[in-house]
CSV table of C-alpha atoms and ligand atoms in Angstrom, one decimal:
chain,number,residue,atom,x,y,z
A,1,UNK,CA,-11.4,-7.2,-5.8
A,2,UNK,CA,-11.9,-10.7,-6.8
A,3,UNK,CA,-10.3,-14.0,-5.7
A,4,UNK,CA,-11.4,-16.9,-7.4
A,5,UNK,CA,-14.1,-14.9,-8.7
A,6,UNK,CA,-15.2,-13.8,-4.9
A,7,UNK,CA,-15.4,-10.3,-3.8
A,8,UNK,CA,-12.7,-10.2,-0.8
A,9,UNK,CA,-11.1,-7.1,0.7
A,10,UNK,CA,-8.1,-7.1,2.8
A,11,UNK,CA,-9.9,-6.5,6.8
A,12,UNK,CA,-13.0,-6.5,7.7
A,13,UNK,CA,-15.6,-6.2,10.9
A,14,UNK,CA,-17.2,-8.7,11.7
A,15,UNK,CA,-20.6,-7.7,13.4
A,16,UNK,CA,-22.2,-11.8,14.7
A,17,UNK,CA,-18.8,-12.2,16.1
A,18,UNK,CA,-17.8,-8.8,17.4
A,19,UNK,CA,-14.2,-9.6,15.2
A,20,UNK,CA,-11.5,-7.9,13.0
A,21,UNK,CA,-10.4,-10.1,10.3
A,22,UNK,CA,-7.5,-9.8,8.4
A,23,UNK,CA,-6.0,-11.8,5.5
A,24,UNK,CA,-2.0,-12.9,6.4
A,25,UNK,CA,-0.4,-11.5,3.6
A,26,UNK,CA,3.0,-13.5,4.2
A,27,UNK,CA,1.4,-16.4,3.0
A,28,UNK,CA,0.6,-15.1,-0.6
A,29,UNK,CA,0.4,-16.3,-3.2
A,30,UNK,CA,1.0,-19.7,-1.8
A,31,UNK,CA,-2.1,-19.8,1.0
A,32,UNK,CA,-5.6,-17.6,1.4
A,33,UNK,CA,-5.5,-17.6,5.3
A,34,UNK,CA,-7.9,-15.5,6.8
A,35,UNK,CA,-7.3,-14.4,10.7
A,36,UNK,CA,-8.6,-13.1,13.5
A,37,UNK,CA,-7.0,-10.0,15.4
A,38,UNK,CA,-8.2,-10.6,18.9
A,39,UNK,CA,-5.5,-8.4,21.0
A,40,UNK,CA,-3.0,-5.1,20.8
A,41,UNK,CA,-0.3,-7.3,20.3
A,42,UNK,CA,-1.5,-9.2,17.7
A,43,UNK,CA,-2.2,-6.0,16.2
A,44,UNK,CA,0.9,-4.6,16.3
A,45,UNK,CA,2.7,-8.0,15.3
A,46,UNK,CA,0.5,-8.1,12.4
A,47,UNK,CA,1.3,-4.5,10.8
A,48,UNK,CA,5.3,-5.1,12.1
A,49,UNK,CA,5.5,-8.4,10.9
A,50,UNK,CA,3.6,-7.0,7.8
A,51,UNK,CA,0.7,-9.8,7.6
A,52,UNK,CA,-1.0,-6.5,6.9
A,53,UNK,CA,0.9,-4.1,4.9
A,54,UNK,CA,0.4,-1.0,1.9
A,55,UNK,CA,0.7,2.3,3.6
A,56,UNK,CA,-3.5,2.8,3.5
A,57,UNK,CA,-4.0,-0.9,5.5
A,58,UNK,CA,-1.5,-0.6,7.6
A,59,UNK,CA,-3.9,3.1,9.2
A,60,UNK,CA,-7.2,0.8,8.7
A,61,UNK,CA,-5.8,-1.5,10.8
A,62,UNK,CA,-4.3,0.7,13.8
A,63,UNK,CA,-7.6,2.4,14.0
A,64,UNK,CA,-9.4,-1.5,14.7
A,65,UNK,CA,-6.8,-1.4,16.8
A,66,UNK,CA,-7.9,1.5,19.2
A,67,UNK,CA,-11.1,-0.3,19.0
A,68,UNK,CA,-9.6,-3.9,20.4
A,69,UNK,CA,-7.6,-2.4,23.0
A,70,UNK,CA,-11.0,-0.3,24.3
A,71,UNK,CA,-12.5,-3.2,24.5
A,72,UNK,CA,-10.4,-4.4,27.1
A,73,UNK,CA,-9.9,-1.0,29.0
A,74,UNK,CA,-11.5,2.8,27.3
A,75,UNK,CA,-10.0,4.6,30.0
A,76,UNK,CA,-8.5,7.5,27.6
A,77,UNK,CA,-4.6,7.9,29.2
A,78,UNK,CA,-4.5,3.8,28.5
A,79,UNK,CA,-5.9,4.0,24.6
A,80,UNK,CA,-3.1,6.9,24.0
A,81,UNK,CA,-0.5,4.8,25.8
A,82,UNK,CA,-1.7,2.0,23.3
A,83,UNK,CA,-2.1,4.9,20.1
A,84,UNK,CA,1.8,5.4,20.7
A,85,UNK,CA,2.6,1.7,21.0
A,86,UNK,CA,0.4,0.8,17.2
A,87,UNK,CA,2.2,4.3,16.0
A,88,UNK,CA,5.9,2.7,16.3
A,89,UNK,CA,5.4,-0.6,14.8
A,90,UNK,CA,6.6,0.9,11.1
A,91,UNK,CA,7.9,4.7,11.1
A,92,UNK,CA,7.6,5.3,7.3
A,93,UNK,CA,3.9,5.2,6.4
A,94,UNK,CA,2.1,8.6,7.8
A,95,UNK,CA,-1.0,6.7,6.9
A,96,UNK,CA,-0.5,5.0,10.8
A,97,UNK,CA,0.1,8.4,12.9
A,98,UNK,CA,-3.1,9.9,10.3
A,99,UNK,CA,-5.4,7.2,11.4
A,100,UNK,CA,-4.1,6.9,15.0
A,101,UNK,CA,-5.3,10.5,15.4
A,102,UNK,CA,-8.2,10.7,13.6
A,103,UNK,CA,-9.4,7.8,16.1
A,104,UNK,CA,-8.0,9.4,19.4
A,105,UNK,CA,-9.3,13.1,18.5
A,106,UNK,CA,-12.6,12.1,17.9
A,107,UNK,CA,-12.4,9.9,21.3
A,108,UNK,CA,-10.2,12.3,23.7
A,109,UNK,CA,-13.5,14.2,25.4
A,110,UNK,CA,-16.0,11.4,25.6
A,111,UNK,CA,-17.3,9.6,28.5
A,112,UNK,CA,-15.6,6.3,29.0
A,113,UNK,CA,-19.1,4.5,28.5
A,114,UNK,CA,-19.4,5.7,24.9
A,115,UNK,CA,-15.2,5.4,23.6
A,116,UNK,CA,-15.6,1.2,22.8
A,117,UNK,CA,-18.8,1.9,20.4
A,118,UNK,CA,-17.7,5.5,18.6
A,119,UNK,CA,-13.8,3.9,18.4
A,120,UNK,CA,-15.7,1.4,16.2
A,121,UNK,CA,-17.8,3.5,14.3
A,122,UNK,CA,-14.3,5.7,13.5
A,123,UNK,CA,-12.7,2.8,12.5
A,124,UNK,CA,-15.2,1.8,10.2
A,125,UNK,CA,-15.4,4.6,8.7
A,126,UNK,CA,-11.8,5.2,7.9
A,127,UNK,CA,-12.2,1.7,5.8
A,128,UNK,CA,-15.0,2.9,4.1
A,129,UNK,CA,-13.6,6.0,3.2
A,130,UNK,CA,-10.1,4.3,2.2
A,131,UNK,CA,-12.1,2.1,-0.1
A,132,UNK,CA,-14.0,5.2,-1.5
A,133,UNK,CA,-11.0,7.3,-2.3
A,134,UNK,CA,-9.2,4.1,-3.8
A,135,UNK,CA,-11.7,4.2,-6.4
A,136,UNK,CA,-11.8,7.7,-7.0
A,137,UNK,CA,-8.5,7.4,-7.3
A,138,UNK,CA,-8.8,4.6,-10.1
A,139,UNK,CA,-11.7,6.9,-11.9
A,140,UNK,CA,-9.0,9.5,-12.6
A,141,UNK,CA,-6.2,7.9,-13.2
A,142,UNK,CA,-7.8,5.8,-15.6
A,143,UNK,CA,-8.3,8.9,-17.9
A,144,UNK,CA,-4.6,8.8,-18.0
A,145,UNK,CA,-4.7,5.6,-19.6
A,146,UNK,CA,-7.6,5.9,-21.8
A,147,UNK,CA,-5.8,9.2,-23.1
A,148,UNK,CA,-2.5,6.5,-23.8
A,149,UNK,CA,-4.8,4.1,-25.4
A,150,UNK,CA,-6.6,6.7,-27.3
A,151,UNK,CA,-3.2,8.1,-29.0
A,152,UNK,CA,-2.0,4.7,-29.6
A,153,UNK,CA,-4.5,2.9,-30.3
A,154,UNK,CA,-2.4,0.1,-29.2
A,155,UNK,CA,-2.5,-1.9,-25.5
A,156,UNK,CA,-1.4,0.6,-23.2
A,157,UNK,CA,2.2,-1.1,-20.8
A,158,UNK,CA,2.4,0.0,-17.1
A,159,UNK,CA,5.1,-0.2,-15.0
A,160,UNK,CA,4.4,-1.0,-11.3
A,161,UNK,CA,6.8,-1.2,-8.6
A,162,UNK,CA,5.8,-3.0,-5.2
A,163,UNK,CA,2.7,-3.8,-4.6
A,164,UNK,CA,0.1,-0.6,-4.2
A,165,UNK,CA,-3.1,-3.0,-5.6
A,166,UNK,CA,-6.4,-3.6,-3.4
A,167,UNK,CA,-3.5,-5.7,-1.0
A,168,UNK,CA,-1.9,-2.3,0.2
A,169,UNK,CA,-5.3,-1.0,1.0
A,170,UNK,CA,-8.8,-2.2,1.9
A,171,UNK,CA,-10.2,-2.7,-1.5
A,172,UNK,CA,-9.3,-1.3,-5.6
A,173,UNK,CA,-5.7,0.1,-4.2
A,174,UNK,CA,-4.0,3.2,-4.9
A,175,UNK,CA,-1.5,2.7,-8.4
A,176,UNK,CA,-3.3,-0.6,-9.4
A,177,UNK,CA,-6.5,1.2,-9.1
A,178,UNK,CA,-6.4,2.7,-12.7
A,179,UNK,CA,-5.3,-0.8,-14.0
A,180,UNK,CA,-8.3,-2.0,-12.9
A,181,UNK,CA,-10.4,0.4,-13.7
A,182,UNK,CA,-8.8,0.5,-17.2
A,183,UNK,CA,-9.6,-3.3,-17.6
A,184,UNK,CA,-13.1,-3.2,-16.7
A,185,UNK,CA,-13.7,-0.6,-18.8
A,186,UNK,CA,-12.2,-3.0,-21.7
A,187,UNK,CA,-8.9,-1.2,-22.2
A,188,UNK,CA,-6.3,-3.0,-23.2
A,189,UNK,CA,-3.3,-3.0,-21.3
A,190,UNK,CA,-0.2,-4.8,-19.9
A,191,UNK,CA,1.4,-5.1,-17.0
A,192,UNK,CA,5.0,-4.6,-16.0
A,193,UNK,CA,5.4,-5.9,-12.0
A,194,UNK,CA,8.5,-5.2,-10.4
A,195,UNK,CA,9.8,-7.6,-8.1
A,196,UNK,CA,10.4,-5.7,-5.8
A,197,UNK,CA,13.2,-7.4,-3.5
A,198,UNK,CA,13.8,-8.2,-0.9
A,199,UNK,CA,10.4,-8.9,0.4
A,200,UNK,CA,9.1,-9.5,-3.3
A,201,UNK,CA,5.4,-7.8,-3.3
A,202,UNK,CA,5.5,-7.5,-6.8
A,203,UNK,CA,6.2,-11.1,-8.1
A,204,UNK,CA,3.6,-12.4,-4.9
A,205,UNK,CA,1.3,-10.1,-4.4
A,206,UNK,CA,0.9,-7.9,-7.6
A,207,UNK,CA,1.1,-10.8,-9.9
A,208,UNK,CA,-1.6,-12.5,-7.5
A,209,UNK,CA,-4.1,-10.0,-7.8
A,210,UNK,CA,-3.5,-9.0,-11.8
A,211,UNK,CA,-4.2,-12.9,-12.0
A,212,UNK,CA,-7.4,-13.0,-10.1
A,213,UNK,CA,-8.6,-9.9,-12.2
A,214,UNK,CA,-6.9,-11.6,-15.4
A,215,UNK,CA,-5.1,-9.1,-16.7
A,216,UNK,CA,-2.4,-9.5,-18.7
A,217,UNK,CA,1.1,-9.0,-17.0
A,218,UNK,CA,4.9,-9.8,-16.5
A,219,UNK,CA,7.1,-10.2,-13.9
A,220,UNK,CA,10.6,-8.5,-14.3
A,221,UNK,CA,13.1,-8.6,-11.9
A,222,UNK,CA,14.0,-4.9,-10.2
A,223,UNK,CA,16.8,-4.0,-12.8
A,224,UNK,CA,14.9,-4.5,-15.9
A,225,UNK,CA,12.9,-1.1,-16.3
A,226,UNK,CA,15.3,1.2,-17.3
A,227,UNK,CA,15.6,-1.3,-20.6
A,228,UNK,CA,12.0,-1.9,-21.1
A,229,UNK,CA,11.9,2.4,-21.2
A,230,UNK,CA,14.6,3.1,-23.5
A,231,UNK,CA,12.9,0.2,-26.1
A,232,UNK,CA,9.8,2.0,-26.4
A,233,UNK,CA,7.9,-0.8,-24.1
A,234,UNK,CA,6.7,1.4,-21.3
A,235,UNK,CA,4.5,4.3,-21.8
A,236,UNK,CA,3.1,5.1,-18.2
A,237,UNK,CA,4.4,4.4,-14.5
A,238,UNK,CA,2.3,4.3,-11.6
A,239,UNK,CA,3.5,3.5,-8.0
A,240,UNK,CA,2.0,4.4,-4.8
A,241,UNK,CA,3.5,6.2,-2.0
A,242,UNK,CA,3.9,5.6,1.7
A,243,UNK,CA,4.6,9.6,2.8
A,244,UNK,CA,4.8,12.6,0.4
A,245,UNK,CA,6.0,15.7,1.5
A,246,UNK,CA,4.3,19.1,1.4
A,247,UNK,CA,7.1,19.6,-2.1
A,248,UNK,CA,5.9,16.6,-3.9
A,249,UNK,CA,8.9,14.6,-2.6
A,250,UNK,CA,7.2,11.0,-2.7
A,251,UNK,CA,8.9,8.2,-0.4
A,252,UNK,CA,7.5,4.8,-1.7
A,253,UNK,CA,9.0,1.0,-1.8
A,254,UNK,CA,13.1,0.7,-1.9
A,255,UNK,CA,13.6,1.3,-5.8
A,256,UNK,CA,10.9,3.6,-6.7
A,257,UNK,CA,13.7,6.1,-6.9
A,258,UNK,CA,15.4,4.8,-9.4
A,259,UNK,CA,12.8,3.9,-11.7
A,260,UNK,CA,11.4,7.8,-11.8
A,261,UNK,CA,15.1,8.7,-12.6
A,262,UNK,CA,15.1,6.2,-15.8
A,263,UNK,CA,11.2,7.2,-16.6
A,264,UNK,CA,12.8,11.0,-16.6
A,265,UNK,CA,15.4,9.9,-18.8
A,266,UNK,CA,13.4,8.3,-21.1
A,267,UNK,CA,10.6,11.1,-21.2
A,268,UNK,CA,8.3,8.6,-19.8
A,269,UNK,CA,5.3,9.6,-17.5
A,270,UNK,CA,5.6,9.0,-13.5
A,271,UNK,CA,3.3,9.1,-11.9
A,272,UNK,CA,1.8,8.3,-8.1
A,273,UNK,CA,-1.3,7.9,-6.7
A,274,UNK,CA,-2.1,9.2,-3.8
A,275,UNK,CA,-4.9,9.2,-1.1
A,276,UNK,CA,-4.5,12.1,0.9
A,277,UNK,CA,-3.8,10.1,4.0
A,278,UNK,CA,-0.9,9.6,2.3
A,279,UNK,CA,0.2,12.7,2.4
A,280,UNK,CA,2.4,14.8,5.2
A,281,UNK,CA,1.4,18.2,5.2
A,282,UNK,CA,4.4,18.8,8.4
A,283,UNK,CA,7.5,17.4,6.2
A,284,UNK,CA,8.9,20.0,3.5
A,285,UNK,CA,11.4,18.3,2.2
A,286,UNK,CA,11.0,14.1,1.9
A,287,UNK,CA,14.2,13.4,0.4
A,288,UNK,CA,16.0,15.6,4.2
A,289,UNK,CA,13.2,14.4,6.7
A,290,UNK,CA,10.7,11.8,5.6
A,291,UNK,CA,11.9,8.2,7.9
A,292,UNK,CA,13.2,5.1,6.7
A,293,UNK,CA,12.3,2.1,8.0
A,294,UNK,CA,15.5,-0.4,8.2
A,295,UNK,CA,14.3,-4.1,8.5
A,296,UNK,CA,15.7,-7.3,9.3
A,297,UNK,CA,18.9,-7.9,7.5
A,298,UNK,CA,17.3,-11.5,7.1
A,299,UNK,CA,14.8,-10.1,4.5
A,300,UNK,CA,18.0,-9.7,2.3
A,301,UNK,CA,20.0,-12.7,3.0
A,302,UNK,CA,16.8,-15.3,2.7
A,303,UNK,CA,14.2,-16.1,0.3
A,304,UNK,CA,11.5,-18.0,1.0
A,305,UNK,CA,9.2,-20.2,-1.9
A,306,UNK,CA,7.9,-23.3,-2.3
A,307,UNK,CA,10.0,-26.8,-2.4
A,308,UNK,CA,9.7,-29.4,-4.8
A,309,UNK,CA,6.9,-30.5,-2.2
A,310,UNK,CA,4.8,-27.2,-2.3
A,311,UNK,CA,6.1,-26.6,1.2
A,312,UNK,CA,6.9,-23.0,1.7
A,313,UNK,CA,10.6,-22.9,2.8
A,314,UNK,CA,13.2,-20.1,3.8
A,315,UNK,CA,16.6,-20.5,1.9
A,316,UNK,CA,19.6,-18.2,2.8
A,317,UNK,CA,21.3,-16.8,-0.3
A,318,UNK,CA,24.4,-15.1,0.8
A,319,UNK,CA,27.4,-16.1,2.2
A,320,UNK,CA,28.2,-17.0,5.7
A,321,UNK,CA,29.0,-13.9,8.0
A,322,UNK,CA,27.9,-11.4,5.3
A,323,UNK,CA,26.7,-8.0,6.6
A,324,UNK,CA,23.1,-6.9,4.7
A,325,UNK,CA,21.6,-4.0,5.3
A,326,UNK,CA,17.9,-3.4,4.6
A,327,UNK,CA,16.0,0.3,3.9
A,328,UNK,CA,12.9,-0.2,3.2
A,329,UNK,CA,11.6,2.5,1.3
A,330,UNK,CA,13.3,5.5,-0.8
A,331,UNK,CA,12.5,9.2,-1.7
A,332,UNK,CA,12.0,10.0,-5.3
A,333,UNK,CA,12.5,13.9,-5.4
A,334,UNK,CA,9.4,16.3,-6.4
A,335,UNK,CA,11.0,17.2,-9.8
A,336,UNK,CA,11.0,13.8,-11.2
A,337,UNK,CA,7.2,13.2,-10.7
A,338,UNK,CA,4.8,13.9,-13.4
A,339,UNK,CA,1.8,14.4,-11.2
A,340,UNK,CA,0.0,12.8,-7.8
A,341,UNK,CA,-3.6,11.3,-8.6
A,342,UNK,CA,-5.2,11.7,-5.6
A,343,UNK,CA,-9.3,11.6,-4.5
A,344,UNK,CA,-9.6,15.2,-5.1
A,345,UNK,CA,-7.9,14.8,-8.8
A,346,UNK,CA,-4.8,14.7,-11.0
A,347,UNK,CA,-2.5,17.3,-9.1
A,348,UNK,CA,1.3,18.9,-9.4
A,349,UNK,CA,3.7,17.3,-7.1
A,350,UNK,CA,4.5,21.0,-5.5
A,351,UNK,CA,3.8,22.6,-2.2
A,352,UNK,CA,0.9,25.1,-4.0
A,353,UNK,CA,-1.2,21.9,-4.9
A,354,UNK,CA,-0.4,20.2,-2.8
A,355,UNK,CA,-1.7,23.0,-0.1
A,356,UNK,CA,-5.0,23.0,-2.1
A,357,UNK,CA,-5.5,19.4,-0.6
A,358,UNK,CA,-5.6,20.7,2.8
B,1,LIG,O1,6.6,-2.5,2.9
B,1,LIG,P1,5.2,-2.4,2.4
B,1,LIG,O2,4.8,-3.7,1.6
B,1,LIG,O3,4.2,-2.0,3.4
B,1,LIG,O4,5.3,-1.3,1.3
B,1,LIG,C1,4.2,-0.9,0.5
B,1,LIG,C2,4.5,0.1,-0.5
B,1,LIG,O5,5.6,0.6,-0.6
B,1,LIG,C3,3.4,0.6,-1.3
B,1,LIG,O6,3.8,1.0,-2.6
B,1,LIG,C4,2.8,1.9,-0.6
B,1,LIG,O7,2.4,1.5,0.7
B,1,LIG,C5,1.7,2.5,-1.3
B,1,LIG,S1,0.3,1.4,-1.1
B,1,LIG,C6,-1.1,1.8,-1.7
C-alpha cells in the first residue's frame, strides 16, 4: 500500500544485497525506518520486540528466518533447533508455528547443499502467497460493504479494532483489506480505529495507513464503540484474528471481545477476516485452549509520544509501585461472530466450514 504515494510493503528480499528488510514498526507513525535483519537474533528480537508484528508478518518473517540462520549453518538438527527458538518468541499467533513448518517440511529430506537456496524460495513464496490471499480477502469482503452501501446509499462506518491493515501483513492486510478495496472502488466509507491500548496500533498504525490511502477516519479511544453502536453510527465491524479455532472461536487483539459482545447487542455485523494461516485446525475450543500472550507490565504503565520537541519519549502513567498486568490478546466466542472472510470466501464461524477449509 502507499506511503507518500510510494508502493511499500512491510519485508522484503533483497536480491543485489542477498538481505531481508524489514520496516521497525515501533517507530510509527513518528519515523519510516527501514532495517536490515542480518542474524537469528535479530530475527527473533524483531518479532518479540514486535518491530514486526500482525499475526500474517510475524510467519513471513520466521520463515526469512530459517533462511538467515541456513545461511550460517543448513545442517537440518541446527535449523530445527533454530525453528523452535523463532516459534517461542510470541505464543498466540499460529501464523509463526504454520510458517515454521511449512519451511522445515519442505527442507527436512534435502541435501545440506540445496536447504540455503529452497529455504529461500519457501520463504518467498509464503510472502507472495500472504499478499495474494490478503487481497482475495479484500475482494470479498468488499462485497459486504458495497451490499451496506447499496441499502444505504449513505457512506458505509467500520469499526476496526487494532491494527489488521497492510502493517499486520506483507501488503493489503486482512480486516483493512475491504476498506481499501472499498475506497478504490469509490465507496464511500468511514473509519472507526480503535486505540487499541496499551501498545496503541490503532491510533499509530491504523490511522497511519488510512492516511497514506486518505480515507476518511477517527480515532476513538477503546471504550467508545459500544456508544457509536447503540447511536446508529456503526454498521459493519471488521477485525482480524491471530488464532481461530476449528468452532469459530477467534482470539484477536485484547478488546476484540468486548466489541463483538456490544456489535451482538446492537444487531450489528462482526465480522473477521481471515487467511487460512490464521486458522488452527488442532484447537476446538479457543476461548478453553487458544494461548495468551502476557507482556511486559511496562506496556501498561508507560506511554510513549512525541515531546514538545518531536522527540519520541516514554512517560509512566500510573502510580509508583502499582502492579499491571498485561494479556495481550482475547477470545471472542464462535456465536458472536457473523462470519470469517477468508481466501476461499465468506464462511460460518463453525467447525463444518470451517473443516471445508482444510
Ligand atoms: O500484538 P500485535 O500487534 O501483533 O497484534 C495484532 C493483532 O491482534 C491483529 O489484529 C492480528 O494479528 C490480525 S492481523 C492481520
Amino acid at each position: 500500500m502507499l506511503v507518500n504515494d510510494k508502493h511499500l510493503t512491510t519485508i522484503w528480499y533483497e536480491k543485489k544485497t542477498d538481505k531481508v528488510k524489514i520496516i521497525d514498526q515501533r517507530l510509527i507513525p513518528f519515523e519510516l525506518k527501514i532495517i536490515e535483519l542480518n542474524t537469528v537474533d535479530e530475527v527473533c528480537f524483531a518479532i518479540k520486540e514486535m518491530q514486526v508484528r500482525g499475526a500474517p508478518l510475524i510467519g513471513v518473517t520466521a520463515a526469512y528466518g530459517i533462511y538467515i540462520a541456513s545461511k550460517e549453518n543448513a545442517n537440518i538438527d541446527f535449523l530445527l533447533k533454530i525453528s523452535q527458538r523463532i516459534n517461542s518468541t510470541r505464543p498466540t499467533a499460529v501464523n509463526l508455528s504454520w510458517a515454521l513448518s511449512e519451511v522445515m517440511n519442505k527442507i527436512v529430506d534435502l541435501k545440506e547443499d540445496q536447504i540455503s537456496e529452497k529455504t529461500l524460495e519457501i520463504a518467498n513464496q509464503i510472502r507472495q502467497d500472504d499478499i495474494d490471499n490478503c487481497k482475495k480477502i479484500g475482494e470479498y469482503g468488499y462485497e459486504l460493504i458495497k451490499n451496506i452501501y447499496e441499502m444505504k446509499n449513505k457512506p458505509v462506518n467500520i469499526l476496526t479494532h487494532c491494527n489488521a491493515g497492510w502493517l499486520a501483513a506483507v501488503d493489503w492486510g486482512t480486516a483493512l483489506a475491504p476498506v481499501f478495496i472499498a475506497h478504490k472502488k469509490n465507496i464511500p466509507i468511514h473509519v472507526w480505529v480503535d486505540e487499541t491500548r496499551p501498545r496503541n496500533q490503532g491510533f499509530s498504525l491504523t490511522s497511519w495507513e488510512l492516511l497514506n490511502e486518505n480515507i476518511p477516519n477517527s480515532l476513538i479511544v477503546d471504550n467508545v464503540g459500544g456508544h457509536l453502536m447503540q447511536h446508529n453510527k456503526i454498521d459493519i465491524c471488521i477485525t482480524g484474528t491471530d488464532r481461530t479455532a476449528s468452532n469459530g472461536d477467534v482470539c484477536n487483539k485484547i478488546g476484540t471481545y468486548l466489541k463483538a459482545l456490544a456489535a451482538y447487542d446492537n444487531n450489528i455485523p462482526f465480522y473477521v477476516s481471515a487467511p487460512i494461516s490464521s486458522i488452527d485446525f488442532t484447537i476446538e475450543n479457543g476461548v478453553r485452549d487458544i494461548p495468551i500472550e502476557e507482556r511486559d507490565s511496562e506496556e501498561v504503565s508507560h506511554i510513549s509520544g512525541l515531546d514538545e520537541n518531536n522527540d519520541l519519549k516514554t512517560i509512566k502513567i500510573v502510580p509508583d509501585g502499582s502492579s499491571c498486568t498485561n494479556f495481550a490478546f482475547d477470545v471472542t466466542p464462535a456465536k458472536y461472530i457473523t462470519k470469517l472472510i477468508t481466501e476461499k470466501g465468506i464462511v460460518g464461524a463453525n467447525y463444518q466450514s470451517i473443516s471445508s477449509l482444510k
